[in-house]
XYZ file of C-alpha atoms in Angstrom:
63
model
C 14.979 -0.269 3.116
C 12.431 -0.973 0.347
C 11.424 -4.196 2.029
C 10.652 -2.313 5.234
C 8.683 0.315 3.365
C 6.752 -2.418 1.617
C 5.855 -4.205 4.842
C 4.731 -0.962 6.378
C 2.589 -0.129 3.353
C 0.956 -3.531 3.404
C -0.040 -2.997 7.014
C -1.490 0.403 6.354
C -3.434 -0.881 3.334
C -5.015 -3.737 5.246
C -5.625 -2.227 8.678
C -6.421 1.448 7.910
C -8.666 3.410 5.578
C -5.904 5.889 4.772
C -5.853 6.924 1.080
C -3.020 5.499 -0.959
C -1.553 9.012 -1.347
C -1.276 9.342 2.470
C 0.247 5.864 2.791
C 2.843 6.761 0.247
C 3.886 9.749 2.255
C 3.839 7.763 5.544
C 6.182 5.217 3.947
C 8.644 7.853 2.771
C 7.579 8.330 -0.878
C 7.286 11.835 -2.258
C 4.913 10.899 -5.047
C 2.024 8.444 -5.090
C 2.941 7.380 -8.618
C 6.397 6.206 -7.587
C 5.071 4.464 -4.524
C 2.446 2.569 -6.583
C 5.032 1.623 -9.150
C 7.457 0.214 -6.480
C 4.543 -1.496 -4.603
C 3.433 -3.262 -7.760
C 7.018 -4.457 -8.450
C 7.174 -5.987 -4.947
C 3.664 -7.391 -4.732
C 2.458 -7.972 -8.265
C -0.700 -5.851 -7.855
C -1.502 -2.148 -7.254
C -1.899 -0.859 -3.697
C -5.695 -0.575 -4.170
C -6.016 -4.072 -5.506
C -3.847 -5.407 -2.773
C -6.115 -3.809 -0.159
C -9.185 -5.225 -1.791
C -7.805 -8.772 -1.978
C -6.417 -8.895 1.537
C -9.536 -7.505 3.093
C -11.698 -9.970 1.141
C -9.455 -12.794 2.224
C -9.743 -11.950 5.892
C -13.368 -10.935 5.800
C -12.244 -7.525 7.089
C -14.025 -5.391 4.498
C -14.670 -1.885 5.835
C -17.472 0.074 4.221
């Protein structure tokens, strides 16, 4: 279940401009803090940093 939530969160972070708090709720987390903690355990970086890196890698930076 956590793997599926993580995959979903990664997609939202890269392909949408939703705030992290909204992504947490969309992925079934009640609190943004818990979501961020779990995300960092799975990916090694915070959700915001993950978004920055992946967008920079793909050249898909949205301003």
